[in-house]
Coordinates of C-alpha atoms and ligand atoms in Angstrom, one line a residue:
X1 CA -26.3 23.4 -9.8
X2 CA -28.3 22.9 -12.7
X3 CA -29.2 26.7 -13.2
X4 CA -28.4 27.8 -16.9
X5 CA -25.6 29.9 -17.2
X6 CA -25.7 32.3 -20.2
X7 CA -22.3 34.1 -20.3
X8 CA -20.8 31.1 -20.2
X9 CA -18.3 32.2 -23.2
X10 CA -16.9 35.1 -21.3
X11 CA -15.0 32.5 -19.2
X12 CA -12.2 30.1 -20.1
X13 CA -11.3 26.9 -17.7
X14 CA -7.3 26.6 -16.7
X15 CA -6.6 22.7 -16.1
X16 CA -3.4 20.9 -14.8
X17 CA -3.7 17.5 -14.7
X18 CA -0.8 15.4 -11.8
X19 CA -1.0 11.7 -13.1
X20 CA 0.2 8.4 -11.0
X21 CA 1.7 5.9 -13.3
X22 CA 2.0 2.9 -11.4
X23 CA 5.5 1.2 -13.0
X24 CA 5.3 -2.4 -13.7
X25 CA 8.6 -3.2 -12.2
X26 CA 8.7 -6.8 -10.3
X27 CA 9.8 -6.1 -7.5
X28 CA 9.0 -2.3 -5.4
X29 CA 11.1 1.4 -5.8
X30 CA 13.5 0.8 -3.2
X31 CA 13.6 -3.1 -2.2
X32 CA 13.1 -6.1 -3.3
X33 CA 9.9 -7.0 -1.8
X34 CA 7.4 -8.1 -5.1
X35 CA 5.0 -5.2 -6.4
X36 CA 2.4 -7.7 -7.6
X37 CA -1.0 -7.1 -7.3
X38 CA -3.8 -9.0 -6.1
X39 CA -1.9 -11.0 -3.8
X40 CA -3.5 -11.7 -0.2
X41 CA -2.9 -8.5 2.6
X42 CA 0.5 -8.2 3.7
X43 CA 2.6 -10.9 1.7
X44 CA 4.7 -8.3 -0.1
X45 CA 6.4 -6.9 3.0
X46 CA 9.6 -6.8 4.1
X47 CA 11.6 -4.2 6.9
X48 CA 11.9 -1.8 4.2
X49 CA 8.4 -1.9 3.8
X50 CA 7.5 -1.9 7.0
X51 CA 9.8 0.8 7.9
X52 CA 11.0 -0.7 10.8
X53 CA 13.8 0.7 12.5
X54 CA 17.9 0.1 10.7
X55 CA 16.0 -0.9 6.9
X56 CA 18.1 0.9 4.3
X57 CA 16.4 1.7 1.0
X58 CA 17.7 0.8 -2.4
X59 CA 16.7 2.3 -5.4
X60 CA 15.3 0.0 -8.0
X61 CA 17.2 0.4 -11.2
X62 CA 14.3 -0.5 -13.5
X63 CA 12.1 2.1 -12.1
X64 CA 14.7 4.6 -13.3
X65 CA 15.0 3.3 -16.7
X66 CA 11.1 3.6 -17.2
X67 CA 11.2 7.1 -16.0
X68 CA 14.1 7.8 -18.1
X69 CA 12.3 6.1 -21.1
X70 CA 9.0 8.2 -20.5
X71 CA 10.9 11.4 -20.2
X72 CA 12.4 10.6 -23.6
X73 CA 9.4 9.7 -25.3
X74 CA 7.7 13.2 -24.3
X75 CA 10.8 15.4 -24.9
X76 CA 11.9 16.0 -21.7
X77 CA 15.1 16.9 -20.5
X78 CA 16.8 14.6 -18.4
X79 CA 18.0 15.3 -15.2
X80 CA 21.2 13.7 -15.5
X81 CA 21.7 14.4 -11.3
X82 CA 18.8 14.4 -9.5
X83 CA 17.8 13.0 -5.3
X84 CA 15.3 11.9 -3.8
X85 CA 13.5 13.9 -0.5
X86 CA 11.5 13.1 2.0
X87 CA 7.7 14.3 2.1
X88 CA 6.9 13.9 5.9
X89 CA 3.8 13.5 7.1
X90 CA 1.6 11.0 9.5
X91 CA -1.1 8.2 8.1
X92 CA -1.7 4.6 9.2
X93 CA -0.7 2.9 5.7
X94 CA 2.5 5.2 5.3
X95 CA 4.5 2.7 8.5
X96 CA 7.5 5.3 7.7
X97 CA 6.3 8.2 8.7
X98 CA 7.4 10.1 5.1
X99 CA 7.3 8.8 1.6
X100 CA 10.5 8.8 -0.6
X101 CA 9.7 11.4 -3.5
X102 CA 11.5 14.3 -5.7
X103 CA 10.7 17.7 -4.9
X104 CA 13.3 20.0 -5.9
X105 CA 15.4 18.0 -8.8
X106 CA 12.6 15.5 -10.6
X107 CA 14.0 13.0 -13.0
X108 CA 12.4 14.5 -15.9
X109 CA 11.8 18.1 -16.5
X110 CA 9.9 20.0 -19.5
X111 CA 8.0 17.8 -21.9
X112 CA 5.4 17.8 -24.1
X113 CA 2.4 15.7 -25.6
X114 CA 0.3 15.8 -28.9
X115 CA -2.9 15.5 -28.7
X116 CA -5.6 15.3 -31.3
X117 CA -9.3 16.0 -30.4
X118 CA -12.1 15.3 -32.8
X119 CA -12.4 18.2 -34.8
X120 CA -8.7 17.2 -36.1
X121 CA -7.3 20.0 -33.8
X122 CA -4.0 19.3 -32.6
X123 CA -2.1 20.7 -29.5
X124 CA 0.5 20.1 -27.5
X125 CA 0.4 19.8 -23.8
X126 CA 3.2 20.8 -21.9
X127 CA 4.5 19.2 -19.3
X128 CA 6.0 20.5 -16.4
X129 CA 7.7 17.8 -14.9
X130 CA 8.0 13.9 -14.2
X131 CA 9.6 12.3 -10.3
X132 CA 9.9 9.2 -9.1
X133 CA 8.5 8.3 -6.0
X134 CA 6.5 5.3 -4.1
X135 CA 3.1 4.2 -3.5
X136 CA 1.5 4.5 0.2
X137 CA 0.0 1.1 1.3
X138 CA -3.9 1.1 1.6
X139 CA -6.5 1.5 4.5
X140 CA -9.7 -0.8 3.9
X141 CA -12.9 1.3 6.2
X142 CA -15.4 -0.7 4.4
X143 CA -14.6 -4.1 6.0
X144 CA -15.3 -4.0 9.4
X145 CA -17.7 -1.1 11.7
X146 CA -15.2 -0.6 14.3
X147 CA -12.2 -1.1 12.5
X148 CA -10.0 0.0 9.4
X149 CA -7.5 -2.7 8.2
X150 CA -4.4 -1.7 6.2
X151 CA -2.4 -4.0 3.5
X152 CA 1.1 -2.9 3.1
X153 CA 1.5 -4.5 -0.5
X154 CA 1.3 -1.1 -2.3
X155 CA 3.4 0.7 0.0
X156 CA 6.7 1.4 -1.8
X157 CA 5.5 0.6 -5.3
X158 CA 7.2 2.4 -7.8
X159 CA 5.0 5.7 -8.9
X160 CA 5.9 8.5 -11.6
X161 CA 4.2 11.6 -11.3
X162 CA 3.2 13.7 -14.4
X163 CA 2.5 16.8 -14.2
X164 CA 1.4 19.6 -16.9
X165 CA 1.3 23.0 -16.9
X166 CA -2.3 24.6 -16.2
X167 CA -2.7 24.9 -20.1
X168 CA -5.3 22.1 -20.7
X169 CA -8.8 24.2 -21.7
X170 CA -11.4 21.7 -21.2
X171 CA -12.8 17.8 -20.0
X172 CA -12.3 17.1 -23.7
X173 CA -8.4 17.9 -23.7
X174 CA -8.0 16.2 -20.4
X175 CA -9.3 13.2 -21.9
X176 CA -7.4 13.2 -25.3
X177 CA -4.3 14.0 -22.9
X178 CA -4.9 10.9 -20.9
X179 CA -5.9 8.8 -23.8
X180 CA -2.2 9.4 -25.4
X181 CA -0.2 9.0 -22.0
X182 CA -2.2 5.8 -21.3
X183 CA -1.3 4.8 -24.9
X184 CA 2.8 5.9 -24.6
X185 CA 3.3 3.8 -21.2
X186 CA 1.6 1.1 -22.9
X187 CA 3.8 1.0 -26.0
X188 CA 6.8 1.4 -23.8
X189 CA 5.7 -1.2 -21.8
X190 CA 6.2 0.7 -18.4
X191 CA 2.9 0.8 -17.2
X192 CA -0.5 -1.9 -17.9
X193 CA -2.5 1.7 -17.9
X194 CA -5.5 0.3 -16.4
X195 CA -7.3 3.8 -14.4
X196 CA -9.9 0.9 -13.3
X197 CA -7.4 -0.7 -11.8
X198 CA -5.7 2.1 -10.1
X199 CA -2.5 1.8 -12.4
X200 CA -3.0 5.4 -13.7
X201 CA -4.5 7.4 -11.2
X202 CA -5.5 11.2 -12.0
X203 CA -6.2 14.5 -10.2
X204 CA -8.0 17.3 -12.0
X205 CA -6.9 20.9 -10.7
X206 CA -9.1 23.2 -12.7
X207 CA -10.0 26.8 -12.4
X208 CA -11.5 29.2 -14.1
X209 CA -11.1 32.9 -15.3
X210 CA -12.4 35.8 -17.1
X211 CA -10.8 35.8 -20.8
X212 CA -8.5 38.3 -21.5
X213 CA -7.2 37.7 -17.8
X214 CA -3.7 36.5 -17.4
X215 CA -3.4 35.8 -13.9
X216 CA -4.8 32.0 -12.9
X217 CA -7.7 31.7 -10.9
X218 CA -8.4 30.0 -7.8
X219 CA -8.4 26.5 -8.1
X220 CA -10.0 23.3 -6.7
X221 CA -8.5 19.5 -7.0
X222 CA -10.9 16.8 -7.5
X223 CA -9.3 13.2 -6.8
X224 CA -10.5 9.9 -7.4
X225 CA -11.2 9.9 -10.9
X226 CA -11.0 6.2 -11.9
X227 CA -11.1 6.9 -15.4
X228 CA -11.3 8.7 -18.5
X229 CA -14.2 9.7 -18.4
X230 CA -14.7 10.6 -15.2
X231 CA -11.8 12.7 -15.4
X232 CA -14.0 14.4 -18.1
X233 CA -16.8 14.7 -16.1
X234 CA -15.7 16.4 -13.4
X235 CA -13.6 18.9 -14.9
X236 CA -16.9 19.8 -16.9
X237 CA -19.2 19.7 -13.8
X238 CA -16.2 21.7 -11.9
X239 CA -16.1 24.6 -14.7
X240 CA -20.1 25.1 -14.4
X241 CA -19.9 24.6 -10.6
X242 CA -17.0 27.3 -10.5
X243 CA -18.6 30.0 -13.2
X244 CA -22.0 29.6 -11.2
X245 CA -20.4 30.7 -7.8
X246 CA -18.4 33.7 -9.4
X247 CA -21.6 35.0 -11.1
X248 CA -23.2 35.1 -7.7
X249 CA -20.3 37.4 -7.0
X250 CA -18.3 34.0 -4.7
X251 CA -15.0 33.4 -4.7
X252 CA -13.6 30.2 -5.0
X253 CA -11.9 28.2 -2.1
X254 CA -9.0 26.7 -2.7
X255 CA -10.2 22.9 -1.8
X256 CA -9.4 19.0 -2.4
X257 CA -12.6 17.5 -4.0
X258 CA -14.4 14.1 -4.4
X259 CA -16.1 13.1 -7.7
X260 CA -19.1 10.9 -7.0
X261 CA -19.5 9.3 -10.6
X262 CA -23.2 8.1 -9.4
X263 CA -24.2 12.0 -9.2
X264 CA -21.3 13.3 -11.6
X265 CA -21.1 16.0 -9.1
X266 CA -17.8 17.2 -7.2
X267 CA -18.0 17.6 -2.9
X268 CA -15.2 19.0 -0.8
X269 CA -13.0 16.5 0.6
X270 CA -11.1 18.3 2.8
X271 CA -9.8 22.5 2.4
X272 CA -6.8 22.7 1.6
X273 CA -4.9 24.1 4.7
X274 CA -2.7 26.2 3.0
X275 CA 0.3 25.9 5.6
X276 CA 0.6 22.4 4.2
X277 CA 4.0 22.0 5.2
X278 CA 5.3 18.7 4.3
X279 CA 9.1 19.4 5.7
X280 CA 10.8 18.1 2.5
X281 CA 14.7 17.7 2.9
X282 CA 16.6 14.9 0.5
X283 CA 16.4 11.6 1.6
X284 CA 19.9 11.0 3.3
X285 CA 19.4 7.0 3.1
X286 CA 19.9 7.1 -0.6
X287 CA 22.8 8.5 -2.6
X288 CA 22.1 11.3 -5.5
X289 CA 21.7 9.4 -8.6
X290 CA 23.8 10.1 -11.5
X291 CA 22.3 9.3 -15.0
X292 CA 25.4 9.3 -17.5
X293 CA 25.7 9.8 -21.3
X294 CA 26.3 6.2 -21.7
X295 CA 23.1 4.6 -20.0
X296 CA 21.4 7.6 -21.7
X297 CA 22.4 6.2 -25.2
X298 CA 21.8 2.9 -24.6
X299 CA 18.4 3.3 -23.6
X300 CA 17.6 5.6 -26.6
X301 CA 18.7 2.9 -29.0
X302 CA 16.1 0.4 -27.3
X303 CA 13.1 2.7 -27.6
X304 CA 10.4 1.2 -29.7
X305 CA 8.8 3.3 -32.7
X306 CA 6.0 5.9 -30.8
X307 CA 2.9 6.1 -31.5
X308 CA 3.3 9.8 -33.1
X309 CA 6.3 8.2 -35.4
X310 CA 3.6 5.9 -36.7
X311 CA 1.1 8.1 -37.3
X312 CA 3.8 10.0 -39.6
X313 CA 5.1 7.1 -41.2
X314 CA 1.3 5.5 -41.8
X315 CA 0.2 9.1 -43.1
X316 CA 3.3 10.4 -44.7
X317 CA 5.4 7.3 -46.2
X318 CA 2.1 5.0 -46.8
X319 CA -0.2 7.7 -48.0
X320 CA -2.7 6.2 -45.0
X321 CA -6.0 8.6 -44.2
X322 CA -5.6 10.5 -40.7
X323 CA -8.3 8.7 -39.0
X324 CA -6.8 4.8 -40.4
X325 CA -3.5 5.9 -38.7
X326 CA -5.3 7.0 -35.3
X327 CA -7.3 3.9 -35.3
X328 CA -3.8 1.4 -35.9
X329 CA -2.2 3.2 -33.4
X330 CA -4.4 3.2 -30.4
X331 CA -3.2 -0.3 -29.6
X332 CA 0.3 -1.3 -30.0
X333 CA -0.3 -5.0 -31.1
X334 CA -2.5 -4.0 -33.6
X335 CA -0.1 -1.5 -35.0
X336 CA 2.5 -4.4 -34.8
X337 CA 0.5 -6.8 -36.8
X338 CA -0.2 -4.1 -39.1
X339 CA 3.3 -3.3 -39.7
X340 CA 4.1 -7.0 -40.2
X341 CA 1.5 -7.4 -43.0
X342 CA 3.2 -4.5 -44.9
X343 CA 6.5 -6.3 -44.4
X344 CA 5.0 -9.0 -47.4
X345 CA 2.1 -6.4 -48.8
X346 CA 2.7 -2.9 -49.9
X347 CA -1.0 -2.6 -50.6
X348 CA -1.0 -0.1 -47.2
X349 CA -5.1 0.6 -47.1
X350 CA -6.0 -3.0 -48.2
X351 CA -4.0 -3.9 -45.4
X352 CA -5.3 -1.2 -43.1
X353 CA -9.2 -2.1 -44.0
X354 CA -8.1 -5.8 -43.3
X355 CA -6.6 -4.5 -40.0
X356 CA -9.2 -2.9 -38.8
X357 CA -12.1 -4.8 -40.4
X358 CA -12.0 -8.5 -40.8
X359 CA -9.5 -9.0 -38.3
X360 CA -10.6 -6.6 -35.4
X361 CA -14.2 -8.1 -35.9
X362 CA -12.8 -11.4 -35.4
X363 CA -10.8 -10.7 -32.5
X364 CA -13.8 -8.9 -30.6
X365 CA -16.0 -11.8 -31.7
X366 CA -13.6 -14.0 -30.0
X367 CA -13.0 -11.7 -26.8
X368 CA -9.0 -12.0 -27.9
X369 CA -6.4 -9.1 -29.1
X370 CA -4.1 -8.6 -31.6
X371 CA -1.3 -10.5 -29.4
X372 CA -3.4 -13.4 -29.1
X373 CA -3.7 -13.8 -32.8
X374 CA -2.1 -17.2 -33.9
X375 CA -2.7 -16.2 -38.1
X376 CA 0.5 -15.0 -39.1
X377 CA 0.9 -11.9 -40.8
X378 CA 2.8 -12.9 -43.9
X379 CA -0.6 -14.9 -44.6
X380 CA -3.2 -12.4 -44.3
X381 CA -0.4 -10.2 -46.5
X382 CA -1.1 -12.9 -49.1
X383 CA -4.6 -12.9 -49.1
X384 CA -4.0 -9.2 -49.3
X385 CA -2.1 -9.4 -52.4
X386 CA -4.3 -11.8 -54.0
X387 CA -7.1 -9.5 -53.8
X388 CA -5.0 -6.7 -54.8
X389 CA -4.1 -8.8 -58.1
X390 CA -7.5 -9.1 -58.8
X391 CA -7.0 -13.0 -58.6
X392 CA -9.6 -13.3 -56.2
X393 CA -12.1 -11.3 -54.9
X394 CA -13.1 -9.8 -51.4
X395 CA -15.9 -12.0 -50.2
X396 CA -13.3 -15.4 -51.3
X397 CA -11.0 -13.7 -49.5
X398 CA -13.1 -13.5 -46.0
X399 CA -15.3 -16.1 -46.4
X400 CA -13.0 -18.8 -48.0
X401 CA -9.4 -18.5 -47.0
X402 CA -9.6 -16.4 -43.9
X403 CA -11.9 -19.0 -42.6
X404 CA -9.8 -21.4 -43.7
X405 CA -6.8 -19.8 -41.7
X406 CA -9.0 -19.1 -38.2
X407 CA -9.5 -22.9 -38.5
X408 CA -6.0 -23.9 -39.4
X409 CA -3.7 -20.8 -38.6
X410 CA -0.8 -23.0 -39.5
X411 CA -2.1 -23.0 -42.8
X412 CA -0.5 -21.6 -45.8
X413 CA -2.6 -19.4 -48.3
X414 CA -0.3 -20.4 -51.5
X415 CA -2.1 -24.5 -50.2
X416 CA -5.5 -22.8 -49.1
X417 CA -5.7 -21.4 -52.8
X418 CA -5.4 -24.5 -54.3
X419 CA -7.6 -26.6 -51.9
X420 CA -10.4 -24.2 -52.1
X421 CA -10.3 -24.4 -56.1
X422 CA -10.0 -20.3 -56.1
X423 CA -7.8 -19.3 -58.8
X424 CA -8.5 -19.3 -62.0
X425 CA -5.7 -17.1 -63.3
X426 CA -6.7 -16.9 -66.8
X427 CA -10.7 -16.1 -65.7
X428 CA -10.0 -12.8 -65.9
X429 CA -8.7 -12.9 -68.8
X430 CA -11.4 -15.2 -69.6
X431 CA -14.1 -12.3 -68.2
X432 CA -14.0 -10.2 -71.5
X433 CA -14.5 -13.6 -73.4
X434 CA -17.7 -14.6 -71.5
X435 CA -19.2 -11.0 -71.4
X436 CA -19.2 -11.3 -75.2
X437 CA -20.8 -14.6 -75.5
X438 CA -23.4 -13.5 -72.9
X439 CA -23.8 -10.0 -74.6
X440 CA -24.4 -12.3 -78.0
X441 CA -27.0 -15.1 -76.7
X442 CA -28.9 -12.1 -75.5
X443 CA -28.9 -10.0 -78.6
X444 CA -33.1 -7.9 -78.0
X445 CA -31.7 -7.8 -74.2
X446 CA -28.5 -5.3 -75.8
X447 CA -31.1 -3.3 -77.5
X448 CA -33.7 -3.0 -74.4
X449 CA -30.4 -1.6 -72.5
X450 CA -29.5 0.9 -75.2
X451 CA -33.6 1.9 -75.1
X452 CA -32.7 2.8 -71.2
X453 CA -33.9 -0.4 -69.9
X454 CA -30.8 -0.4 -67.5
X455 CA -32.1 -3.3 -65.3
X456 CA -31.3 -6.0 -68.0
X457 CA -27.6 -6.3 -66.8
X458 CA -28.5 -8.3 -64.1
X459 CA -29.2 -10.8 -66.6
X460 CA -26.2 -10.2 -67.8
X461 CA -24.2 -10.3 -64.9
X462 CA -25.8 -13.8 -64.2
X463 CA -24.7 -15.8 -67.4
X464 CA -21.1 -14.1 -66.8
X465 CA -21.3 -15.6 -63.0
X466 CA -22.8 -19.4 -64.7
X467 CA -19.9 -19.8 -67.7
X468 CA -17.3 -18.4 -65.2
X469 CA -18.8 -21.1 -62.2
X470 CA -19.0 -17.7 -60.1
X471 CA -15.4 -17.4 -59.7
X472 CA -15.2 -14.1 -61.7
X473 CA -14.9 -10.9 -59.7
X474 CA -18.5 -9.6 -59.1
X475 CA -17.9 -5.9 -59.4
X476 CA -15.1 -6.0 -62.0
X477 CA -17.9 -8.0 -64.3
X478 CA -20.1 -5.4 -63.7
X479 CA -17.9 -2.8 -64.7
X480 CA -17.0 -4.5 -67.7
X481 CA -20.3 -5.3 -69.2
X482 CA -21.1 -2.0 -69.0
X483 CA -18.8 -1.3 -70.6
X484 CA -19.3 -3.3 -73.6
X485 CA -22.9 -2.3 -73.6
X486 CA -22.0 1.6 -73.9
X487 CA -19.0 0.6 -76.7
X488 CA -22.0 -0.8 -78.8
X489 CA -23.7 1.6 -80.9
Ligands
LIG1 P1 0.7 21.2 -5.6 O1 2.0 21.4 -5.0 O2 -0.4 21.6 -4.8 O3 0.5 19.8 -6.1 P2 1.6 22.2 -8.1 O4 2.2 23.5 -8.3 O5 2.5 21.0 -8.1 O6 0.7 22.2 -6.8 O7 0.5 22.0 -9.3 C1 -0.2 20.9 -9.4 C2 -1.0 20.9 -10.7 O8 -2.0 21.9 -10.6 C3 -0.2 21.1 -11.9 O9 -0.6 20.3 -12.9 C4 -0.5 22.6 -12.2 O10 -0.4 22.8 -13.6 C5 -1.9 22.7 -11.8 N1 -2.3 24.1 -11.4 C6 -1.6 24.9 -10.6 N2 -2.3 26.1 -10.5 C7 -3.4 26.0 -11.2 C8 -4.6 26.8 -11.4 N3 -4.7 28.0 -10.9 N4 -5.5 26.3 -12.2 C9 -5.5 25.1 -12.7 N5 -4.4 24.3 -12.5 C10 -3.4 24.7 -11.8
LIG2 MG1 1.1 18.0 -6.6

């Protein structure tokens, strides 16, 4: 497989991407049993989970409402009467014998998601639907020789299913792609988005065909990706694997692979019978639901700000630099705490380089995130405006009163200043009045400097730092003194 391939150009790869979002409802999609995870085998059972004979389903409301907020978020249109079906078939950790799904009317329909990729290329992946439908439990082979063991405390879990069209290109998109959904259920709070985990689970269909053709190619699904990057991987292995067998004049079969992240190399699973015939009819234990323009409304008025409406509103409204705006909005705490700063600062990149410097530093030292951080905003927004008023400079800013606050976050900064001794409001005006005096007791040192000897103003700069007790602001005094040097002729 390793075989160089040299018209690799002549080819472009067709990916669809089917994601499992694994809701974070309490309790499962259509009972009340508890969808917690972790918990010993079999504790989160009840008839309907079991399937046992006379159990009635009910659907969970919540797990509607997040699908509903999802398909709002990407632009979907809302299927404002949509079922539930049955897709029927036989497997030890599915005790019903079907699993409750949409197949013909899906919740959500349409969509789309921006992505940006690192070349600053942005596209938008389409979506070709979103349904609701629940977990299987799971079968355990590993645990004994003879036997496989199933826990039933999945089964029913409340799952949406994304689905684009075959329009993502390469591993690179796919990623970006899943990096933004990961980051949307997060900020909507519908979803932990941990792949490791198996909260987001993802299967790659990818094929591959000539450019210039318009008909799709033949295409393989590899499962068990586990996380970004694997999902990467093995689109990129699939593409080579896929070229490589049509230049040896193979077709490709149609099959369901495994990605072995050891190797990074794709195996078939299982072909994919192609009279796969699941027996789909809609589920006559539930009722159709009917979503109406009224819960509609009300949950569009509780939808937070999206990470896309930040990026605008950090670019556009606080003149922010593209890759600031990406970096405060890959983690909706952070973008929080951001926000809150410039609710008390409007100096928008002092508070961004504060945001994503001093503080995330801190909180990576200190294994914590932006939730966990007990400093309040309006505080750092005051250190930020000190600094922005020139009262006080950078390194009194981290060193003194931040460490101040990481010690005592109850602290206030308008105390801390005063504590610490670190105004002197009328140094700067004072600045100009010691540059002169040093500039005078140093009279041959003024000449040297107008000769070229340009290394004399560190001299300078230290009797500036001694009559000022080093509580001028470093660069400003440089500035300034060379100033003065050049206005004397
Ligand atoms: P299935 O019923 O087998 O799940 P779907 O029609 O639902 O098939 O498609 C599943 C995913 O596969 C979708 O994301 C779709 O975009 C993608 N897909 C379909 N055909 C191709 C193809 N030829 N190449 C790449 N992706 C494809
Ligand atoms: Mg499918």
């Amino acid at each position: 497989m390793n075989q160089i391939i040299n018209n690799i150009e002549q080819f472009e790869a067709v990916i669809g991407l089917e994601v499992h979002v694994q809701l974070s409802t309490a309790s499962k999609a259509f009972c009340s049993d508890s969808a917690t995870f972790g918990n010993l085998p079999n504790q989160n059972i009840s008839p309907v989970s079991l399937g046992l004979p006379g159990a009635l389903p009910l659907t969970n409301e919540k797990a509607v409402k997040y699908a509903t907020k999802l398909g709002l978020a990407i632009d979907s249109k809302i299927n404002q009467y949509n079922f539930f079906d049955r897709k029927n078939y036989f497997y030890a950790d599915l005790p019903k014998g079907y699993q409750i799904t949409q197949d013909n009317e899906p919740i959500c329909i349409g969509g789309k998601l921006k992505i940006r990729l690192e070349t600053g290329e942005e596209k938008d992946i389409i979506l070709n639907r979103i349904h609701m439908e629940e977990d299987a439990g799971k079968s355990i082979h590993d645990l004994d020789a003879d036997y496989s063991y199933i826990d039933l405390n999945r089964a029913g879990v409340a799952l949406l299913e994304v689905v684009t069209e075959p329009m993502i290109s390469s591993g690179e998109e796919a990623a970006a792609y899943l990096t933004e959904l990961r980051k949307l259920v997060r900020y909507l709070d519908i979803c932990d988005g941990n792949m490791e985990e198996g909260s987001m689970r993802c299967d790659a269909n990818v094929s591959v065909r000539l450019k210039g053709e318009t008909k799709l190619g033949n295409r393989c699904e590899v499962k068990n990706l586990n996380s970004i990057k694997n999902v990467q991987r093995a689109i990129e292995h699939e593409i080579q694997r896929q070229i490589g067998l049509i230049n040896k004049g193979k077709t490709i079969d149609q099959n369901t692979l495994n990605f072995d992240a050891a190797t990074g190399k794709t195996t078939p699973l299982r072909s994919k019978e192609m009279a796969n015939d699941y027996r789909y009819f809609p589920e006559p234990d539930l009722l159709p639901m009917v979503i109406s323009d009224e819960y509609l409304e009300a949950i569009k008025a509780e939808m937070p700000a999206l990470p896309e409406q930040l990026y605008q509103q950090f670019t556009k409204e606080m003149g922010l630099p593209s890759y600031d705006a990406l970096v405060l909005t890959a983690d909706k705490a952070m973008a929080d705490y951001f926000i809150a700063i410039t609710k008390h600062s409007t100096s928008y990149k002092l508070a961004s380089n504060w945001v994503m410097g001093t503080l995330k530093s801190f909180l990576n030292e200190t294994q914590q995130g932006f939730a966990d951080l007990r400093i309040p905003a309006e505080e750092i927004a005051a250190i930020i405006n000190l600094v922005a008023h020139k009262e006080i400079n950078n390194s009194q800013a981290k060193n003194k009163l931040f460490a101040a606050l990481v010690l005592q976050p109850e602290a206030k900064v308008a105390n801390l200043v005063e504590e610490l001794n670190l105004i002197h409001k009328k140094c700067d005006n004072e600045l100009e009045g010691f540059i002169i005096t040093a500039l005078e007791k140093f009279p041959d040192k003024v000449k040297e400097y107008q000769n070229g000897k340009k290394g004399v103003i560190g001299l300078f700069m230290g009797e500036v730092m001694k009559l000022s007790h080093g509580k001028v602001d470093p660069k400003q005094a440089n500035k300034l003194i060379i100033e003065k040097l050049e206005g004397i002729k």
